[in-house]
Coordinates of C-alpha atoms in Angstrom, one line a residue:
X1 CA -4.3 0.8 56.5
X2 CA -5.6 -1.8 58.9
X3 CA -8.6 0.6 60.3
X4 CA -9.2 2.2 56.6
X5 CA -10.0 -2.0 55.4
X6 CA -12.1 -2.3 58.5
X7 CA -14.2 0.8 57.9
X8 CA -14.7 -0.5 54.2
X9 CA -15.4 -4.2 55.3
X10 CA -18.2 -2.1 57.6
X11 CA -19.7 -0.8 54.4
X12 CA -19.9 -4.3 52.7
X13 CA -21.1 -6.2 55.3
X14 CA -23.5 -4.1 56.8
X15 CA -24.5 -2.4 53.5
X16 CA -28.1 -2.9 54.4
X17 CA -27.8 -1.1 57.9
X18 CA -25.9 1.8 56.4
X19 CA -28.5 2.6 53.5
X20 CA -31.2 2.4 55.9
X21 CA -29.6 4.9 58.2
X22 CA -28.6 7.0 55.4
X23 CA -32.0 7.1 54.0
X24 CA -33.6 7.9 57.5
X25 CA -31.3 10.6 58.1
X26 CA -32.0 12.5 55.1
X27 CA -35.2 12.0 55.4
X28 CA -35.1 13.4 59.0
X29 CA -32.5 16.4 57.7
X30 CA -35.0 17.4 54.8
X31 CA -38.1 17.6 57.1
X32 CA -36.1 19.7 59.6
X33 CA -34.9 22.1 56.7
X34 CA -38.2 22.5 54.9
X35 CA -40.0 23.3 58.5
X36 CA -37.2 25.9 59.2
X37 CA -37.4 26.9 56.2
X38 CA -41.6 27.6 56.2
X39 CA -40.9 29.5 59.4
X40 CA -37.7 31.2 59.4
X41 CA -38.0 33.1 56.3
X42 CA -41.5 34.8 57.1
X43 CA -39.9 35.7 61.0
X44 CA -37.2 37.3 58.7
X45 CA -39.5 38.7 56.2
X46 CA -42.0 40.3 59.5
X47 CA -39.1 41.3 60.9
X48 CA -37.8 43.6 58.2
X49 CA -41.1 45.4 58.2
X50 CA -41.1 45.9 61.8
X51 CA -37.5 46.7 62.3
X52 CA -38.1 47.5 66.3
X53 CA -38.9 43.5 67.3
X54 CA -35.9 42.5 65.3
X55 CA -33.8 42.8 68.4
X56 CA -35.5 41.2 70.9
X57 CA -35.9 38.1 68.6
X58 CA -32.4 38.0 67.2
X59 CA -31.9 38.1 71.0
X60 CA -34.0 35.1 71.8
X61 CA -33.0 32.9 69.1
X62 CA -29.4 33.7 69.9
X63 CA -30.0 32.4 73.4
X64 CA -31.4 29.4 72.2
X65 CA -28.4 28.6 70.0
X66 CA -26.1 29.0 73.4
X67 CA -27.7 25.8 74.6
X68 CA -25.8 22.3 73.9
X69 CA -27.5 20.2 71.5
X70 CA -27.4 17.4 73.9
X71 CA -28.7 18.9 76.6
X72 CA -31.9 20.4 74.5
X73 CA -32.5 17.3 73.4
X74 CA -32.6 15.9 76.6
X75 CA -34.6 18.8 77.8
X76 CA -37.5 17.9 75.4
X77 CA -37.6 14.5 76.2
X78 CA -39.8 15.3 79.2
X79 CA -41.8 16.9 77.1
X80 CA -42.3 15.3 73.7
X81 CA -40.4 12.2 74.6
X82 CA -38.7 9.5 72.4
X83 CA -40.0 10.9 69.2
X84 CA -39.3 11.9 66.0
X85 CA -41.0 15.2 67.0
X86 CA -38.6 15.9 69.3
X87 CA -35.8 15.9 67.0
X88 CA -37.6 18.1 64.9
X89 CA -38.3 20.5 66.9
X90 CA -34.7 20.3 68.4
X91 CA -33.0 20.9 64.6
X92 CA -36.0 23.5 64.3
X93 CA -34.7 25.7 67.0
X94 CA -31.3 25.3 66.4
X95 CA -31.7 26.1 62.4
X96 CA -33.4 29.3 62.9
X97 CA -30.8 31.4 63.6
X98 CA -28.9 31.5 60.2
X99 CA -32.1 31.6 58.3
X100 CA -34.0 34.3 60.1
X101 CA -31.0 36.3 60.6
X102 CA -30.0 36.2 56.8
X103 CA -33.8 36.8 55.4
X104 CA -33.8 40.0 57.8
X105 CA -30.3 41.3 56.9
X106 CA -30.8 40.4 53.2
X107 CA -34.2 42.6 52.8
X108 CA -33.0 45.4 54.9
X109 CA -29.9 45.8 53.1
X110 CA -31.6 46.0 49.5
X111 CA -30.6 49.7 48.0
X112 CA -33.3 52.1 49.5
X113 CA -33.6 53.8 46.0
X114 CA -34.3 50.8 44.2
X115 CA -37.3 50.3 46.7
X116 CA -38.2 54.0 46.1
X117 CA -38.3 53.8 42.4
X118 CA -40.8 50.7 43.0
X119 CA -42.9 52.9 45.2
X120 CA -42.7 55.8 42.3
X121 CA -43.9 53.1 39.5
X122 CA -46.9 52.4 42.0
X123 CA -45.9 49.1 43.1
X124 CA -47.7 47.7 46.3
X125 CA -46.1 46.5 49.1
X126 CA -46.5 42.9 48.2
X127 CA -45.3 43.6 44.7
X128 CA -42.2 45.3 46.1
X129 CA -41.6 42.3 48.5
X130 CA -42.1 39.8 46.1
X131 CA -40.4 41.6 42.8
X132 CA -37.9 43.7 44.1
X133 CA -37.0 42.9 48.2
X134 CA -36.8 39.2 47.8
X135 CA -35.1 38.6 44.8
X136 CA -32.6 41.2 45.5
X137 CA -31.9 39.7 49.1
X138 CA -32.1 36.0 47.8
X139 CA -28.4 35.4 47.3
X140 CA -27.8 36.3 51.3
X141 CA -31.1 34.3 52.0
X142 CA -29.2 31.3 50.2
X143 CA -26.1 31.8 52.3
X144 CA -28.1 31.7 55.1
X145 CA -30.1 28.5 54.2
X146 CA -26.9 27.0 53.1
X147 CA -25.3 27.2 56.2
X148 CA -28.7 25.6 58.1
X149 CA -28.9 22.9 55.9
X150 CA -25.0 21.6 56.8
X151 CA -25.8 22.4 60.3
X152 CA -28.8 20.6 60.7
X153 CA -27.5 17.5 58.7
X154 CA -24.4 17.6 61.2
X155 CA -26.8 17.8 64.0
X156 CA -29.0 15.2 63.1
X157 CA -26.6 12.7 64.1
X158 CA -27.5 13.3 67.7
X159 CA -31.0 12.4 67.2
X160 CA -30.2 8.7 67.3
X161 CA -29.3 9.4 71.5
X162 CA -33.0 9.6 72.0
X163 CA -34.0 6.9 69.5
X164 CA -34.5 8.4 66.3
X165 CA -33.0 7.1 63.1
X166 CA -30.0 7.9 61.2
X167 CA -26.3 7.6 60.6
X168 CA -26.2 8.6 64.1
X169 CA -27.1 4.8 64.6
X170 CA -24.0 3.7 63.4
X171 CA -22.2 6.1 65.6
X172 CA -23.8 5.6 68.8
X173 CA -23.4 1.9 68.1
X174 CA -19.9 2.1 67.5
X175 CA -19.3 3.9 71.0
X176 CA -21.5 1.3 72.5
X177 CA -19.4 -1.3 71.4
X178 CA -15.9 0.3 71.3
X179 CA -16.2 -0.1 67.3
X180 CA -13.9 2.7 66.0
X181 CA -14.7 1.5 62.5
X182 CA -18.4 1.4 62.7
X183 CA -18.2 5.0 64.6
X184 CA -15.8 6.4 61.9
X185 CA -17.8 4.9 58.8
X186 CA -20.9 6.6 60.1
X187 CA -19.2 9.5 60.7
X188 CA -17.3 9.6 56.9
X189 CA -21.2 9.1 55.4
X190 CA -22.4 11.9 57.3
X191 CA -19.8 14.5 56.2
X192 CA -20.0 13.1 52.8
X193 CA -23.6 14.4 52.7
X194 CA -23.0 17.2 54.1
X195 CA -20.2 18.5 51.9
X196 CA -22.5 17.2 49.2
X197 CA -25.2 18.9 50.2
X198 CA -23.1 22.1 50.6
X199 CA -21.4 22.3 47.2
X200 CA -25.1 21.6 45.4
X201 CA -26.1 25.1 47.6
X202 CA -22.9 26.8 46.4
X203 CA -23.5 25.9 43.0
X204 CA -27.3 27.3 43.6
X205 CA -25.9 30.4 45.5
X206 CA -23.4 31.2 42.6
X207 CA -26.2 30.7 39.9
X208 CA -28.1 33.0 41.4
X209 CA -25.6 35.8 42.2
X210 CA -24.9 35.7 38.3
X211 CA -28.7 36.1 37.6
X212 CA -29.9 38.6 40.0
X213 CA -26.8 40.4 40.5
X214 CA -24.6 39.7 37.4
X215 CA -21.8 38.6 39.6
X216 CA -20.1 35.8 41.1
X217 CA -19.5 35.8 44.7
X218 CA -15.8 37.2 44.3
X219 CA -17.5 40.2 42.4
X220 CA -16.5 39.6 39.0
X221 CA -18.9 41.1 36.5
X222 CA -20.7 38.5 34.2
X223 CA -20.3 39.9 30.6

């Protein structure tokens, strides 16, 4: 109970600090999520058009995923220095795997008979992509986007270790000052933000499934 009271006191006494860090964390995460989406989805689409390049690209992205986050931040300091660009680049690298893989897999799993039917009706390649393949692959893509978004919010906390703002500042300051309540206060806000985003995207994913496929994630048909 004493620790919980201390955490609440942190929020009350340092409300300005936590509000500023919270906003910085949202901004950094949002920029990274947008950047990953704008790069990852086109890569997944290109892979679906040229399946032979898919294995090496996925292998490379998987390899990048194996590098520890803190180590990658450290490596990039020597290249980009202590900057937001460094953090965005690192978050981009770690966010690519789920969005690239899910975009590629989602498109490749579209029923070929539907695509053939579209071709038979005279649809162009672009019409097939935007009117058939992407809409039917959207639930899988959103699932990858959901995983990427939550992961990015969590990883963004490490950005404070290279001088970038965000809720990681509270965690880093708490560790440096041996202040457990501040460390927990920062961690709780990051977890709360990640959970809120995950629940929101989960709701969107459910609505997309109902609209596109006429069913929920559990397979119940929408009557």
